[in-house]
Amino acid sequence: MKEFFVIGNKTSKSLSPLIFNHWFKKYKIDAKYKFVEVKKGGFEKALNKKIKNKKVYGFNVTVPYKKKINKYLDIKNNHAENIGAVNCVSVGKKLKGTNTDWVGYLNSIKKEKIRKNKKILILGYGGASQAIFYGLVLKGYKKIIVFNRSKKLIKLKGAAKYTKPYALADKHLSGADLIINTTPTNPLNKKQTRLVNKKALISDIVYTPKETNFLQSFSNNKKVYGFTMLVEQAIPCFRQWFGFNPKVDRELLNKINNKIT
Ligand code: ATR
């Protein structure tokens, strides 16, 4: 039986085992997906032990190790290189890392058909946010503004700019077409929330609870829930390991829904 896992510091709460084990069962793949929870300082030891195990074929990396994994990899694809973070690894003679967060986010909003001239606000600039920003720029979105509580440098294609403080969000909120929260909290105050247009699409990448505080503060807007990105980033990772795209069926969505609501 092949083994897969997700490594991070809070993986017991991760939905990745549920998603991948569902697909293993659906496609009759003789494999098991587990979680490996590693506290500070224990990453290297846990990782080495796992990759020496001949049964291990691949794994996911999550918070806070998506950057730390870089130095253990033999190869990375261009996207992972550009983003500087890896969330999906294949284990063979070599360790190959990719990043599927960026495409996972793009696919989570695909059916909304957001035009390239639309204004997008990203709240927060951590690891996941950097992948989302990269994906949106790659896809051709031109009007993206990133806010963060601490000032961070955004580097892209040789150009560099800084994130903006939330206090400067006011003048952008009414004209925003898509607002993406990538923080574990709601970084907008009540006054700012009221400035947002009712037609704006509201998105949060946190998937539990389904209705995060941020999403709850917008009762009249269309929403993109965090679990959609989670499922969408798992699809290309599964393809990397098994060579085909798994289907997101009703049973999987029900299983996820039961866990997050
Ligand atoms: P991930 O890799 O999942 O994106 P992360 O790297 O820890 O996680 O990033 C979390 C993001 O949430 C960061 O943008 C962080 O802001 P800082 O860069 O200033 O640390 C943001 N964040 C975390 N707690 C927050 C809070 N209480 N208020 C506002 N932003 C917060």
Coordinates of C-alpha atoms and ligand atoms in Angstrom, one line a residue:
M1 CA 0.0 0.0 0.0
K2 CA 1.3 3.4 -1.0
E3 CA 1.5 6.1 1.6
F4 CA 0.9 9.9 1.3
F5 CA 0.6 12.5 4.0
V6 CA 0.3 16.2 4.8
I7 CA 3.0 17.7 7.0
G8 CA 2.4 20.9 9.0
N9 CA 1.9 22.1 12.6
K10 CA -1.9 21.8 12.7
T11 CA -2.5 19.0 10.3
S12 CA -4.9 17.1 12.5
K13 CA -7.4 19.8 11.5
S14 CA -6.6 19.4 7.8
L15 CA -9.2 18.2 5.3
S16 CA -6.6 16.8 2.9
P17 CA -6.7 13.2 4.4
L18 CA -10.5 13.2 3.8
I19 CA -10.2 14.5 0.2
F20 CA -7.3 12.2 -0.9
N21 CA -8.7 9.1 0.9
H22 CA -12.0 9.7 -0.8
W23 CA -10.3 9.7 -4.2
F24 CA -8.2 6.6 -3.3
K25 CA -11.4 4.7 -2.5
K26 CA -13.3 6.1 -5.5
Y27 CA -10.5 5.0 -8.0
K28 CA -9.6 1.8 -6.1
I29 CA -6.1 3.0 -5.5
D30 CA -4.2 0.9 -2.9
A31 CA -3.0 3.9 -0.9
K32 CA -3.5 5.7 2.5
Y33 CA -3.2 9.4 3.2
K34 CA -2.3 10.4 6.8
F35 CA -1.4 13.6 8.6
V36 CA 2.0 14.3 10.2
E37 CA 1.8 17.0 12.8
V38 CA 5.2 18.5 13.6
K39 CA 5.9 21.2 16.2
K40 CA 8.7 23.7 15.9
G41 CA 12.1 22.2 15.5
G42 CA 10.9 18.8 14.5
F43 CA 10.4 19.2 10.8
E44 CA 13.7 17.9 9.4
K45 CA 13.7 14.8 11.5
A46 CA 10.1 13.9 10.7
L47 CA 10.6 14.6 7.0
N48 CA 13.7 12.4 6.8
K49 CA 12.1 9.6 8.5
K50 CA 9.1 9.7 6.2
I51 CA 11.0 10.0 2.9
K52 CA 13.2 7.1 3.7
N53 CA 10.0 5.0 4.0
K54 CA 9.8 3.1 0.7
K55 CA 6.0 3.1 0.8
V56 CA 5.8 7.0 0.7
Y57 CA 5.1 8.3 -2.9
G58 CA 4.2 11.9 -2.1
F59 CA 3.1 14.4 0.4
N60 CA 1.6 17.9 0.9
V61 CA 3.3 20.6 2.8
T62 CA 1.2 23.1 4.8
V63 CA 1.7 26.0 7.3
P64 CA 4.3 26.8 8.4
Y65 CA 6.7 24.7 6.3
K66 CA 5.8 25.6 2.7
K67 CA 9.0 27.7 2.4
K68 CA 11.2 25.5 4.7
I69 CA 10.7 22.5 2.4
N70 CA 12.6 24.2 -0.4
K71 CA 16.1 23.2 0.8
Y72 CA 15.2 19.5 0.9
L73 CA 14.0 19.3 -2.7
D74 CA 16.0 18.1 -5.7
I75 CA 13.7 19.7 -8.4
K76 CA 11.0 22.3 -8.4
N77 CA 8.8 23.4 -11.3
N78 CA 8.9 27.1 -12.4
H79 CA 5.8 28.1 -10.6
A80 CA 7.1 26.8 -7.3
E81 CA 10.4 28.5 -8.0
N82 CA 8.7 31.8 -8.8
I83 CA 6.4 31.7 -5.8
G84 CA 9.1 30.5 -3.4
A85 CA 6.8 28.0 -1.7
V86 CA 5.9 24.4 -2.3
N87 CA 2.7 22.5 -1.2
C88 CA 2.9 19.3 -3.3
V89 CA 5.9 16.9 -3.4
S90 CA 6.5 13.7 -5.3
V91 CA 8.8 11.2 -3.7
G92 CA 10.9 9.0 -6.1
K93 CA 14.6 8.8 -6.8
K94 CA 14.4 12.6 -6.5
L95 CA 12.1 14.8 -4.4
K96 CA 10.1 17.0 -6.8
G97 CA 8.2 20.0 -5.4
T98 CA 5.4 22.0 -7.1
N99 CA 3.0 24.7 -6.0
T100 CA -0.7 24.1 -6.8
D101 CA -2.2 26.8 -4.5
W102 CA -2.1 29.5 -7.3
V103 CA -4.0 27.4 -9.8
G104 CA -6.3 26.1 -7.1
Y105 CA -7.4 29.6 -6.3
L106 CA -7.8 30.5 -10.0
N107 CA -9.9 27.4 -10.5
S108 CA -12.0 28.2 -7.4
I109 CA -13.2 31.5 -9.1
K110 CA -13.2 30.2 -12.7
K111 CA -17.0 29.9 -13.0
E112 CA -17.4 33.6 -11.9
K113 CA -15.8 34.6 -15.2
I114 CA -14.1 37.7 -13.7
R115 CA -12.8 39.9 -16.5
K116 CA -9.2 41.0 -16.5
N117 CA -9.9 44.7 -16.0
K118 CA -11.7 44.1 -12.7
K119 CA -10.4 45.5 -9.5
I120 CA -9.2 42.9 -7.0
L121 CA -8.2 43.5 -3.4
I122 CA -6.2 40.9 -1.5
L123 CA -6.2 41.1 2.3
G124 CA -3.0 39.7 3.8
Y125 CA 0.3 38.7 2.3
G126 CA 1.4 35.4 3.8
G127 CA 2.4 32.2 1.9
A128 CA -1.0 31.4 0.4
S129 CA -1.6 35.0 -0.5
Q130 CA 1.6 35.2 -2.4
A131 CA 0.6 32.2 -4.5
I132 CA -2.8 33.7 -5.2
F133 CA -1.3 37.0 -6.2
Y134 CA 1.1 35.2 -8.5
G135 CA -1.7 33.3 -10.1
L136 CA -3.9 36.3 -10.7
V137 CA -1.0 38.2 -12.3
L138 CA -0.1 35.2 -14.4
K139 CA -3.7 35.0 -15.6
G140 CA -3.5 38.7 -16.7
Y141 CA -5.3 40.6 -13.9
K142 CA -4.0 44.1 -13.9
K143 CA -5.7 45.9 -11.1
I144 CA -4.7 44.1 -7.9
I145 CA -4.0 45.8 -4.6
V146 CA -2.6 44.0 -1.7
F147 CA -3.1 45.1 1.9
N148 CA -1.2 43.8 5.0
R149 CA -0.9 44.8 8.6
S150 CA 2.9 44.8 8.3
K151 CA 4.6 46.3 5.3
K152 CA 5.8 43.6 3.0
L153 CA 7.7 43.8 -0.3
I154 CA 5.8 42.3 -3.3
K155 CA 8.3 41.3 -6.0
L156 CA 7.3 40.3 -9.4
K157 CA 9.0 40.1 -12.8
G158 CA 11.8 42.4 -11.6
A159 CA 9.3 45.1 -10.4
A160 CA 8.7 45.6 -6.7
K161 CA 6.1 47.4 -4.7
Y162 CA 4.9 47.3 -1.1
T163 CA 1.7 46.1 0.5
K164 CA -0.6 48.9 1.7
P165 CA -1.9 49.3 5.3
Y166 CA -5.6 48.5 5.9
A167 CA -6.3 52.2 6.7
L168 CA -5.7 53.0 3.1
A169 CA -8.3 50.4 1.9
D170 CA -11.3 52.8 2.3
K171 CA -10.9 54.5 -1.1
H172 CA -10.6 51.2 -2.9
L173 CA -13.5 49.2 -1.3
S174 CA -16.5 50.7 -3.2
G175 CA -14.8 50.0 -6.6
A176 CA -13.6 46.5 -5.8
D177 CA -15.0 43.6 -7.8
L178 CA -13.4 40.8 -5.9
I179 CA -12.1 40.9 -2.3
I180 CA -10.0 38.0 -1.1
N181 CA -9.3 37.5 2.6
T182 CA -6.1 35.4 3.2
T183 CA -5.8 36.2 6.9
P184 CA -7.1 34.1 9.8
T185 CA -9.2 37.1 10.9
N186 CA -11.4 39.9 9.5
P187 CA -9.0 42.7 8.8
L188 CA -11.7 45.2 7.8
N189 CA -13.7 47.2 10.3
K190 CA -17.5 47.7 10.2
K191 CA -17.2 51.1 8.5
Q192 CA -15.0 49.6 5.8
T193 CA -17.3 46.7 5.3
R194 CA -20.2 49.0 4.6
L195 CA -18.2 50.7 1.8
V196 CA -18.0 47.4 -0.2
N197 CA -20.3 47.2 -3.3
K198 CA -23.1 44.7 -3.1
K199 CA -22.0 43.3 -6.5
A200 CA -18.5 42.5 -5.3
L201 CA -17.6 38.9 -5.0
I202 CA -16.3 38.1 -1.5
S203 CA -13.8 35.3 -1.0
D204 CA -12.0 33.8 2.0
I205 CA -9.4 31.1 1.8
V206 CA -10.0 29.9 5.4
Y207 CA -12.3 26.9 5.1
T208 CA -13.3 26.2 8.7
P209 CA -15.8 27.4 9.7
K210 CA -17.3 27.7 6.3
E211 CA -18.8 31.1 7.2
T212 CA -15.8 32.8 8.6
N213 CA -16.2 36.1 10.5
F214 CA -15.1 37.9 7.3
L215 CA -17.7 36.2 5.1
Q216 CA -20.4 36.6 7.8
S217 CA -19.9 40.4 7.7
F218 CA -21.2 40.4 4.1
S219 CA -24.8 39.2 4.1
N220 CA -25.8 40.5 0.6
N221 CA -22.8 39.5 -1.5
K222 CA -22.0 36.5 -3.5
K223 CA -19.3 34.4 -1.8
V224 CA -16.5 32.0 -2.7
Y225 CA -15.9 29.6 0.2
G226 CA -12.4 28.5 1.3
F227 CA -13.0 24.8 0.8
T228 CA -13.3 25.4 -3.0
M229 CA -9.6 26.4 -3.2
L230 CA -8.7 23.5 -0.9
V231 CA -10.3 21.0 -3.2
E232 CA -9.0 22.7 -6.4
Q233 CA -5.4 22.7 -5.2
A234 CA -5.7 19.0 -4.4
I235 CA -6.7 18.1 -8.0
P236 CA -3.4 19.0 -9.7
C237 CA -1.5 17.5 -6.9
F238 CA -3.4 14.2 -7.3
R239 CA -2.6 14.4 -11.0
Q240 CA 1.1 14.9 -10.3
W241 CA 1.0 11.6 -8.3
F242 CA -1.4 9.5 -10.4
G243 CA -1.5 11.1 -13.9
F244 CA -5.2 12.0 -14.1
N245 CA -7.6 14.6 -12.7
P246 CA -9.9 13.2 -10.0
K247 CA -13.6 14.2 -10.0
V248 CA -15.1 16.3 -7.2
D249 CA -18.4 14.4 -6.7
R250 CA -21.4 15.2 -4.5
E251 CA -20.3 12.6 -1.9
L252 CA -16.9 14.4 -1.4
L253 CA -18.6 17.8 -1.1
N254 CA -21.0 16.4 1.5
K255 CA -18.2 14.9 3.5
I256 CA -16.4 18.2 3.5
N257 CA -19.6 20.2 4.3
N258 CA -20.2 17.9 7.3
K259 CA -16.7 18.8 8.7
I260 CA -16.8 22.5 8.2
T261 CA -20.3 23.6 9.1
Ligands
ATR1 P1 -0.5 31.5 5.1 O1 0.8 31.0 4.6 O2 -1.5 30.5 5.3 O3 -1.0 32.6 4.2 P2 0.8 33.2 7.0 O4 2.1 33.2 6.3 O5 0.9 33.0 8.5 O6 -0.2 32.0 6.5 O7 0.1 34.5 6.7 C1 -1.0 35.0 7.4 C2 -1.4 36.3 6.9 O8 -2.4 36.8 7.8 C3 -0.3 37.4 6.9 O9 -0.6 38.3 5.9 C4 -0.5 38.0 8.3 O10 -0.1 39.4 8.4 P3 1.5 39.7 8.7 O11 2.2 39.4 7.4 O12 1.5 41.1 9.0 O13 1.9 38.8 9.8 C5 -2.0 38.0 8.4 N1 -2.5 38.0 9.8 C6 -2.4 37.1 10.7 N2 -3.0 37.5 11.8 C7 -3.6 38.7 11.6 C8 -4.4 39.6 12.3 N3 -4.7 39.4 13.6 N4 -4.8 40.7 11.7 C9 -4.4 41.0 10.4 N5 -3.7 40.2 9.7 C10 -3.3 39.0 10.2

